[in-house]
PDB file of C-alpha atoms in Angstrom:
ATOM      1  CA  MET A 236      48.319  -3.013  15.930  1.00 56.00           C
ATOM      2  CA  THR A 237      47.339  -0.893  18.893  1.00 61.00           C
ATOM      3  CA  ILE A 238      43.869  -0.773  20.375  1.00 60.00           C
ATOM      4  CA  SER A 239      43.191   2.742  19.032  1.00 62.00           C
ATOM      5  CA  LYS A 240      44.118   1.669  15.485  1.00 61.00           C
ATOM      6  CA  LYS A 241      41.795  -1.335  15.778  1.00 60.00           C
ATOM      7  CA  THR A 242      39.028   0.925  17.060  1.00 52.00           C
ATOM      8  CA  ASN A 243      39.597   3.366  14.178  1.00 56.00           C
ATOM      9  CA  CYS A 244      39.435   0.485  11.673  1.00 52.00           C
ATOM     10  CA  ILE A 245      36.185  -0.779  13.194  1.00 58.00           C
ATOM     11  CA  VAL A 246      34.658   2.712  13.139  1.00 50.00           C
ATOM     12  CA  ALA A 247      35.771   3.254   9.522  1.00 53.00           C
ATOM     13  CA  ALA A 248      34.327  -0.116   8.457  1.00 54.00           C
ATOM     14  CA  THR A 249      31.032   0.654  10.210  1.00 54.00           C
ATOM     15  CA  VAL A 250      30.774   4.082   8.558  1.00 51.00           C
ATOM     16  CA  ALA A 251      31.540   2.540   5.155  1.00 48.00           C
ATOM     17  CA  ALA A 252      28.837  -0.112   5.658  1.00 49.00           C
ATOM     18  CA  VAL A 253      26.274   2.536   6.643  1.00 45.00           C
ATOM     19  CA  LEU A 254      27.153   4.674   3.617  1.00 44.00           C
ATOM     20  CA  LEU A 255      26.864   1.698   1.269  1.00 45.00           C
ATOM     21  CA  ALA A 256      23.489   0.771   2.745  1.00 47.00           C
ATOM     22  CA  ALA A 257      22.264   4.356   2.323  1.00 46.00           C
ATOM     23  CA  CYS A 258      23.325   4.375  -1.327  1.00 47.00           C
ATOM     24  CA  ALA A 259      21.729   1.011  -2.095  1.00 50.00           C
ATOM     25  CA  ALA A 260      18.941   0.923  -4.652  1.00 56.00           C
ATOM     26  CA  ARG A 261      15.401   0.783  -3.329  1.00 61.00           C
ATOM     27  CA  PRO A 262      13.982  -2.730  -3.052  1.00 75.00           C
ATOM     28  CA  GLU A 263      12.417  -4.328  -6.099  1.00 84.00           C
ATOM     29  CA  LEU A 264       9.077  -6.099  -5.946  1.00 93.00           C
ATOM     30  CA  ILE A 265       8.982  -9.707  -7.134  1.00 93.00           C
ATOM     31  CA  ALA A 266       6.663 -10.397 -10.064  1.00 93.00           C
ATOM     32  CA  ARG A 267       3.647 -12.655  -9.441  1.00 96.00           C
ATOM     33  CA  SER A 268       2.244 -15.422 -11.619  1.00 97.00           C
ATOM     34  CA  SER A 269       0.164 -14.516 -14.656  1.00 97.00           C
ATOM     35  CA  THR A 270      -1.560 -17.919 -14.700  1.00 97.00           C
ATOM     36  CA  VAL A 271      -5.141 -17.825 -13.429  1.00 97.00           C
ATOM     37  CA  PRO A 272      -5.854 -20.785 -11.129  1.00 97.00           C
ATOM     38  CA  ALA A 273      -8.436 -23.229 -12.498  1.00 96.00           C
ATOM     39  CA  GLY A 274     -11.987 -22.422 -11.425  1.00 95.00           C
ATOM     40  CA  ILE A 275     -11.204 -18.961  -9.996  1.00 97.00           C
ATOM     41  CA  ASP A 276     -13.355 -16.112 -11.337  1.00 98.00           C
ATOM     42  CA  PHE A 277     -13.962 -12.921  -9.337  1.00 98.00           C
ATOM     43  CA  SER A 278     -16.387 -11.512 -11.934  1.00 98.00           C
ATOM     44  CA  GLY A 279     -19.653 -10.118 -10.649  1.00 98.00           C
ATOM     45  CA  ASP A 280     -21.284  -7.448  -8.539  1.00 98.00           C
ATOM     46  CA  TRP A 281     -20.213  -7.469  -4.894  1.00 98.00           C
ATOM     47  CA  GLN A 282     -21.625  -5.665  -1.845  1.00 98.00           C
ATOM     48  CA  LEU A 283     -19.593  -4.907   1.295  1.00 97.00           C
ATOM     49  CA  LEU A 284     -20.668  -6.789   4.420  1.00 95.00           C
ATOM     50  CA  VAL A 285     -20.889  -4.232   7.219  1.00 87.00           C
ATOM     51  CA  THR A 286     -20.820  -5.289  10.856  1.00 75.00           C
ATOM     52  CA  PRO A 287     -23.618  -3.550  12.802  1.00 72.00           C
ATOM     53  CA  GLY A 288     -22.196  -0.463  14.517  1.00 62.00           C
ATOM     54  CA  ALA A 289     -19.066  -0.414  12.348  1.00 57.00           C
ATOM     55  CA  LYS A 290     -18.176   2.348   9.928  1.00 58.00           C
ATOM     56  CA  SER A 291     -18.976   1.360   6.364  1.00 52.00           C
ATOM     57  CA  ARG A 292     -16.071   3.262   4.822  1.00 52.00           C
ATOM     58  CA  PRO A 293     -12.688   2.678   6.458  1.00 53.00           C
ATOM     59  CA  PRO A 294     -10.149   5.458   6.790  1.00 55.00           C
ATOM     60  CA  ALA A 295      -7.394   5.485   4.182  1.00 53.00           C
ATOM     61  CA  PRO A 296      -3.958   4.386   5.329  1.00 54.00           C
ATOM     62  CA  VAL A 297      -2.222   7.618   6.297  1.00 48.00           C
ATOM     63  CA  GLU A 298       1.054   8.105   8.067  1.00 46.00           C
ATOM     64  CA  GLN A 299       1.368  11.097  10.355  1.00 41.00           C
ATOM     65  CA  GLY A 300       3.311  13.883   8.755  1.00 38.00           C
ATOM     66  CA  ILE A 301       5.551  16.619   9.939  1.00 29.00           C
ATOM     67  CA  ARG A 302       3.729  19.816  10.711  1.00 33.00           C
ATOM     68  CA  ILE A 303       5.411  22.790   9.131  1.00 31.00           C
ATOM     69  CA  PRO A 304       4.311  26.159  10.526  1.00 37.00           C
ATOM     70  CA  ARG A 305       3.085  28.706   8.015  1.00 38.00           C
ATOM     71  CA  GLU A 306       5.202  31.760   7.396  1.00 41.00           C
ATOM     72  CA  GLY A 307       4.396  34.516   9.840  1.00 44.00           C
ATOM     73  CA  SER A 308       2.833  32.141  12.365  1.00 40.00           C
ATOM     74  CA  PRO A 309       3.599  32.961  15.988  1.00 42.00           C
ATOM     75  CA  ARG A 310       6.564  31.080  17.438  1.00 41.00           C
ATOM     76  CA  ASN A 311       5.989  32.070  21.055  1.00 41.00           C
ATOM     77  CA  PRO A 312       4.222  29.232  22.896  1.00 39.00           C
ATOM     78  CA  GLY A 313       2.248  31.836  24.843  1.00 43.00           C
ATOM     79  CA  GLU A 314       0.668  33.194  21.663  1.00 39.00           C
ATOM     80  CA  ARG A 315      -2.465  31.600  20.294  1.00 36.00           C
ATOM     81  CA  GLN A 316      -1.843  29.284  17.354  1.00 37.00           C
ATOM     82  CA  GLN A 317      -4.422  27.983  14.936  1.00 37.00           C
ATOM     83  CA  ARG A 318      -4.670  24.262  14.355  1.00 32.00           C
ATOM     84  CA  GLN A 319      -2.745  23.347  11.228  1.00 34.00           C
ATOM     85  CA  GLN A 320      -3.126  20.362   8.945  1.00 32.00           C
ATOM     86  CA  PRO A 321      -0.033  18.354   8.077  1.00 33.00           C
ATOM     87  CA  ARG A 322       1.528  19.574   4.854  1.00 35.00           C
ATOM     88  CA  SER A 323       3.671  16.484   4.416  1.00 39.00           C
ATOM     89  CA  SER A 324       2.516  12.930   4.892  1.00 46.00           C
ATOM     90  CA  GLY A 325       5.909  11.222   4.876  1.00 56.00           C
ATOM     91  CA  SER A 326       4.516   8.627   2.455  1.00 69.00           C
ATOM     92  CA  ALA A 327       2.309   8.827  -0.590  1.00 78.00           C
ATOM     93  CA  ILE A 328       1.164   5.208  -0.451  1.00 84.00           C
ATOM     94  CA  ASN A 329      -2.376   6.238   0.589  1.00 82.00           C
ATOM     95  CA  LEU A 330      -2.822   7.794  -2.876  1.00 86.00           C
ATOM     96  CA  PHE A 331      -2.808   4.291  -4.360  1.00 88.00           C
ATOM     97  CA  PHE A 332      -5.532   2.927  -2.061  1.00 90.00           C
ATOM     98  CA  GLU A 333      -9.116   2.645  -3.312  1.00 92.00           C
ATOM     99  CA  THR A 334     -12.169   1.219  -1.595  1.00 91.00           C
ATOM    100  CA  GLY A 335     -15.912   1.161  -1.924  1.00 94.00           C
ATOM    101  CA  GLU A 336     -19.102  -0.393  -0.630  1.00 96.00           C
ATOM    102  CA  SER A 337     -20.044  -1.919  -3.960  1.00 97.00           C
ATOM    103  CA  LEU A 338     -17.688  -3.477  -6.467  1.00 97.00           C
ATOM    104  CA  LYS A 339     -18.167  -4.531 -10.051  1.00 98.00           C
ATOM    105  CA  VAL A 340     -15.405  -6.946 -10.987  1.00 98.00           C
ATOM    106  CA  THR A 341     -14.688  -8.026 -14.545  1.00 98.00           C
ATOM    107  CA  GLN A 342     -12.124 -10.776 -14.964  1.00 98.00           C
ATOM    108  CA  THR A 343     -10.568 -11.483 -18.360  1.00 97.00           C
ATOM    109  CA  ALA A 344      -7.894 -13.977 -19.381  1.00 96.00           C
ATOM    110  CA  SER A 345      -5.220 -11.340 -18.766  1.00 97.00           C
ATOM    111  CA  GLY A 346      -6.463  -9.142 -15.920  1.00 98.00           C
ATOM    112  CA  LEU A 347      -9.023  -7.717 -13.522  1.00 97.00           C
ATOM    113  CA  PHE A 348     -11.077  -4.537 -13.734  1.00 98.00           C
ATOM    114  CA  ILE A 349     -12.486  -3.449 -10.366  1.00 97.00           C
ATOM    115  CA  SER A 350     -15.017  -0.621 -10.238  1.00 97.00           C
ATOM    116  CA  PHE A 351     -15.298   0.919  -6.753  1.00 96.00           C
ATOM    117  CA  ASP A 352     -18.781   2.408  -6.192  1.00 95.00           C
ATOM    118  CA  ARG A 353     -19.029   2.996  -9.957  1.00 91.00           C
ATOM    119  CA  ALA A 354     -16.666   5.936  -9.538  1.00 91.00           C
ATOM    120  CA  ILE A 355     -13.109   4.648  -9.925  1.00 92.00           C
ATOM    121  CA  VAL A 356     -11.952   1.681 -11.983  1.00 95.00           C
ATOM    122  CA  GLU A 357      -8.655  -0.015 -11.211  1.00 95.00           C
ATOM    123  CA  GLU A 358      -7.110  -2.228 -13.880  1.00 96.00           C
ATOM    124  CA  TYR A 359      -4.673  -4.975 -12.917  1.00 97.00           C
ATOM    125  CA  ALA A 360      -2.867  -7.175 -15.432  1.00 97.00           C
ATOM    126  CA  PHE A 361      -1.958 -10.672 -14.286  1.00 98.00           C
ATOM    127  CA  GLY A 362       1.812 -10.982 -13.890  1.00 98.00           C
ATOM    128  CA  GLU A 363       2.422  -7.249 -14.376  1.00 97.00           C
ATOM    129  CA  LYS A 364       5.432  -5.393 -12.987  1.00 97.00           C
ATOM    130  CA  ARG A 365       5.420  -1.667 -13.758  1.00 96.00           C
ATOM    131  CA  ILE A 366       5.609   1.891 -12.482  1.00 95.00           C
ATOM    132  CA  VAL A 367       2.240   3.459 -11.625  1.00 93.00           C
ATOM    133  CA  THR A 368       1.619   7.164 -11.123  1.00 91.00           C
ATOM    134  CA  VAL A 369      -0.845   9.456  -9.401  1.00 89.00           C
ATOM    135  CA  GLY A 370       0.050  12.950 -10.557  1.00 87.00           C
ATOM    136  CA  PRO A 371       3.779  13.389  -9.899  1.00 89.00           C
ATOM    137  CA  ILE A 372       3.920  10.464  -7.430  1.00 89.00           C
ATOM    138  CA  GLU A 373       5.425   7.206  -8.733  1.00 93.00           C
ATOM    139  CA  ALA A 374       5.437   3.732  -7.229  1.00 94.00           C
ATOM    140  CA  GLN A 375       6.385   0.217  -8.268  1.00 96.00           C
ATOM    141  CA  ARG A 376       3.490  -2.205  -8.694  1.00 97.00           C
ATOM    142  CA  VAL A 377       3.277  -5.944  -9.200  1.00 98.00           C
ATOM    143  CA  SER A 378       0.109  -7.994  -9.493  1.00 98.00           C
ATOM    144  CA  GLY A 379      -0.664 -11.622 -10.105  1.00 98.00           C
ATOM    145  CA  TRP A 380      -1.550 -14.929  -8.532  1.00 98.00           C
ATOM    146  CA  GLU A 381      -0.218 -16.689  -5.468  1.00 98.00           C
ATOM    147  CA  ASN A 382      -2.101 -20.001  -5.342  1.00 97.00           C
ATOM    148  CA  ASP A 383      -5.844 -19.065  -5.347  1.00 97.00           C
ATOM    149  CA  THR A 384      -5.201 -15.504  -4.127  1.00 98.00           C
ATOM    150  CA  PHE A 385      -4.823 -12.439  -6.353  1.00 98.00           C
ATOM    151  CA  VAL A 386      -2.058 -10.200  -4.967  1.00 98.00           C
ATOM    152  CA  VAL A 387      -1.316  -6.534  -5.693  1.00 98.00           C
ATOM    153  CA  GLU A 388       1.749  -4.873  -4.149  1.00 97.00           C
ATOM    154  CA  THR A 389       2.577  -1.182  -4.494  1.00 96.00           C
ATOM    155  CA  LEU A 390       5.887   0.202  -3.170  1.00 96.00           C
ATOM    156  CA  ASP A 391       6.516   3.952  -2.955  1.00 93.00           C
ATOM    157  CA  ALA A 392       9.857   5.763  -3.034  1.00 90.00           C
ATOM    158  CA  GLU A 393       9.967   6.045   0.773  1.00 89.00           C
ATOM    159  CA  GLY A 394       9.724   2.260   1.175  1.00 92.00           C
ATOM    160  CA  SER A 395       6.068   2.045   2.250  1.00 93.00           C
ATOM    161  CA  LEU A 396       4.376  -1.071   0.881  1.00 95.00           C
ATOM    162  CA  LEU A 397       0.636  -1.362   0.197  1.00 96.00           C
ATOM    163  CA  ALA A 398      -0.166  -5.081  -0.129  1.00 97.00           C
ATOM    164  CA  GLU A 399      -3.643  -6.220  -1.161  1.00 98.00           C
ATOM    165  CA  SER A 400      -4.838  -9.809  -1.415  1.00 98.00           C
ATOM    166  CA  TRP A 401      -8.170 -10.902  -2.873  1.00 98.00           C
ATOM    167  CA  ARG A 402      -9.634 -14.406  -2.498  1.00 98.00           C
ATOM    168  CA  LEU A 403     -12.946 -16.220  -2.844  1.00 98.00           C
ATOM    169  CA  GLU A 404     -14.441 -17.954   0.194  1.00 98.00           C
ATOM    170  CA  ASP A 405     -17.552 -20.009   1.010  1.00 96.00           C
ATOM    171  CA  GLU A 406     -17.662 -21.724  -2.387  1.00 95.00           C
ATOM    172  CA  GLY A 407     -17.318 -18.448  -4.271  1.00 95.00           C
ATOM    173  CA  THR A 408     -20.147 -16.607  -2.515  1.00 97.00           C
ATOM    174  CA  LYS A 409     -17.813 -14.241  -0.618  1.00 98.00           C
ATOM    175  CA  LEU A 410     -14.874 -12.147  -1.760  1.00 98.00           C
ATOM    176  CA  THR A 411     -12.345 -11.270   0.949  1.00 98.00           C
ATOM    177  CA  ARG A 412      -9.857  -8.440   0.596  1.00 98.00           C
ATOM    178  CA  ASP A 413      -6.975  -7.953   3.022  1.00 98.00           C
ATOM    179  CA  VAL A 414      -4.974  -4.722   2.879  1.00 96.00           C
ATOM    180  CA  VAL A 415      -1.733  -4.212   4.793  1.00 96.00           C
ATOM    181  CA  VAL A 416       0.532  -1.163   4.808  1.00 95.00           C
ATOM    182  CA  THR A 417       4.063  -1.749   6.059  1.00 94.00           C
ATOM    183  CA  ARG A 418       7.217   0.279   6.232  1.00 91.00           C
ATOM    184  CA  GLY A 419      10.298  -1.855   6.665  1.00 87.00           C
ATOM    185  CA  ASP A 420       9.369  -4.573   9.143  1.00 88.00           C
ATOM    186  CA  THR A 421       6.651  -2.486  10.831  1.00 91.00           C
ATOM    187  CA  GLN A 422       2.952  -2.948  10.060  1.00 90.00           C
ATOM    188  CA  LYS A 423       1.341   0.499   9.961  1.00 91.00           C
ATOM    189  CA  TRP A 424      -2.239  -0.357   8.984  1.00 93.00           C
ATOM    190  CA  PHE A 425      -4.492  -3.382   8.326  1.00 95.00           C
ATOM    191  CA  LEU A 426      -7.968  -3.719   6.844  1.00 96.00           C
ATOM    192  CA  ARG A 427     -10.109  -6.754   6.048  1.00 97.00           C
ATOM    193  CA  GLN A 428     -13.199  -6.342   3.879  1.00 97.00           C
ATOM    194  CA  ARG A 429     -15.696  -9.051   3.009  1.00 98.00           C
ATOM    195  CA  PHE A 430     -18.080  -8.751   0.078  1.00 98.00           C
ATOM    196  CA  VAL A 431     -21.076 -10.892  -0.919  1.00 98.00           C
ATOM    197  CA  ARG A 432     -22.497 -11.320  -4.393  1.00 95.00           C
ATOM    198  CA  ASP A 433     -25.153  -8.715  -5.101  1.00 89.00           C
TER     199      ASP A 433
END
């Protein structure tokens, strides 16, 4: 076989591998345990601990979008353009993120109900694996236990992952929530919140 035939075979194999990878199904989230660890109960009213000088409400995890000019907007760089808001975020994972300064948590044998500032209630079933929706946006969600930590993972169609972990600390007097948004192997956003019993 000549060198050019070998090169053509290598190129063809590489193209085939790339095409197969592009056609692969989106990743599936792994279900978590439905068994509540002994002695773990998040139930109660919780108040966010705020560090002096820090913002009490964190920004939602948002990825920068592509700015699409409005029809009829000037294209000449010398002409004055108005500031435009992104019309596309690239990921809808921020739609599945909730937070608040006060939480009311109700834990049952099969799940958690978390009320954020008495405005929005999120319901999580232990060991669940399902599709969740916000309007027309769908995402995979799993929730359940990993040792003494309650884990919720939400994966959108673009591959952005919102991972939340909740755990008790200081003999059950503090509730810590870690939130991480990743896309592929890249961490895009991190938040740690600590709550004390109210």
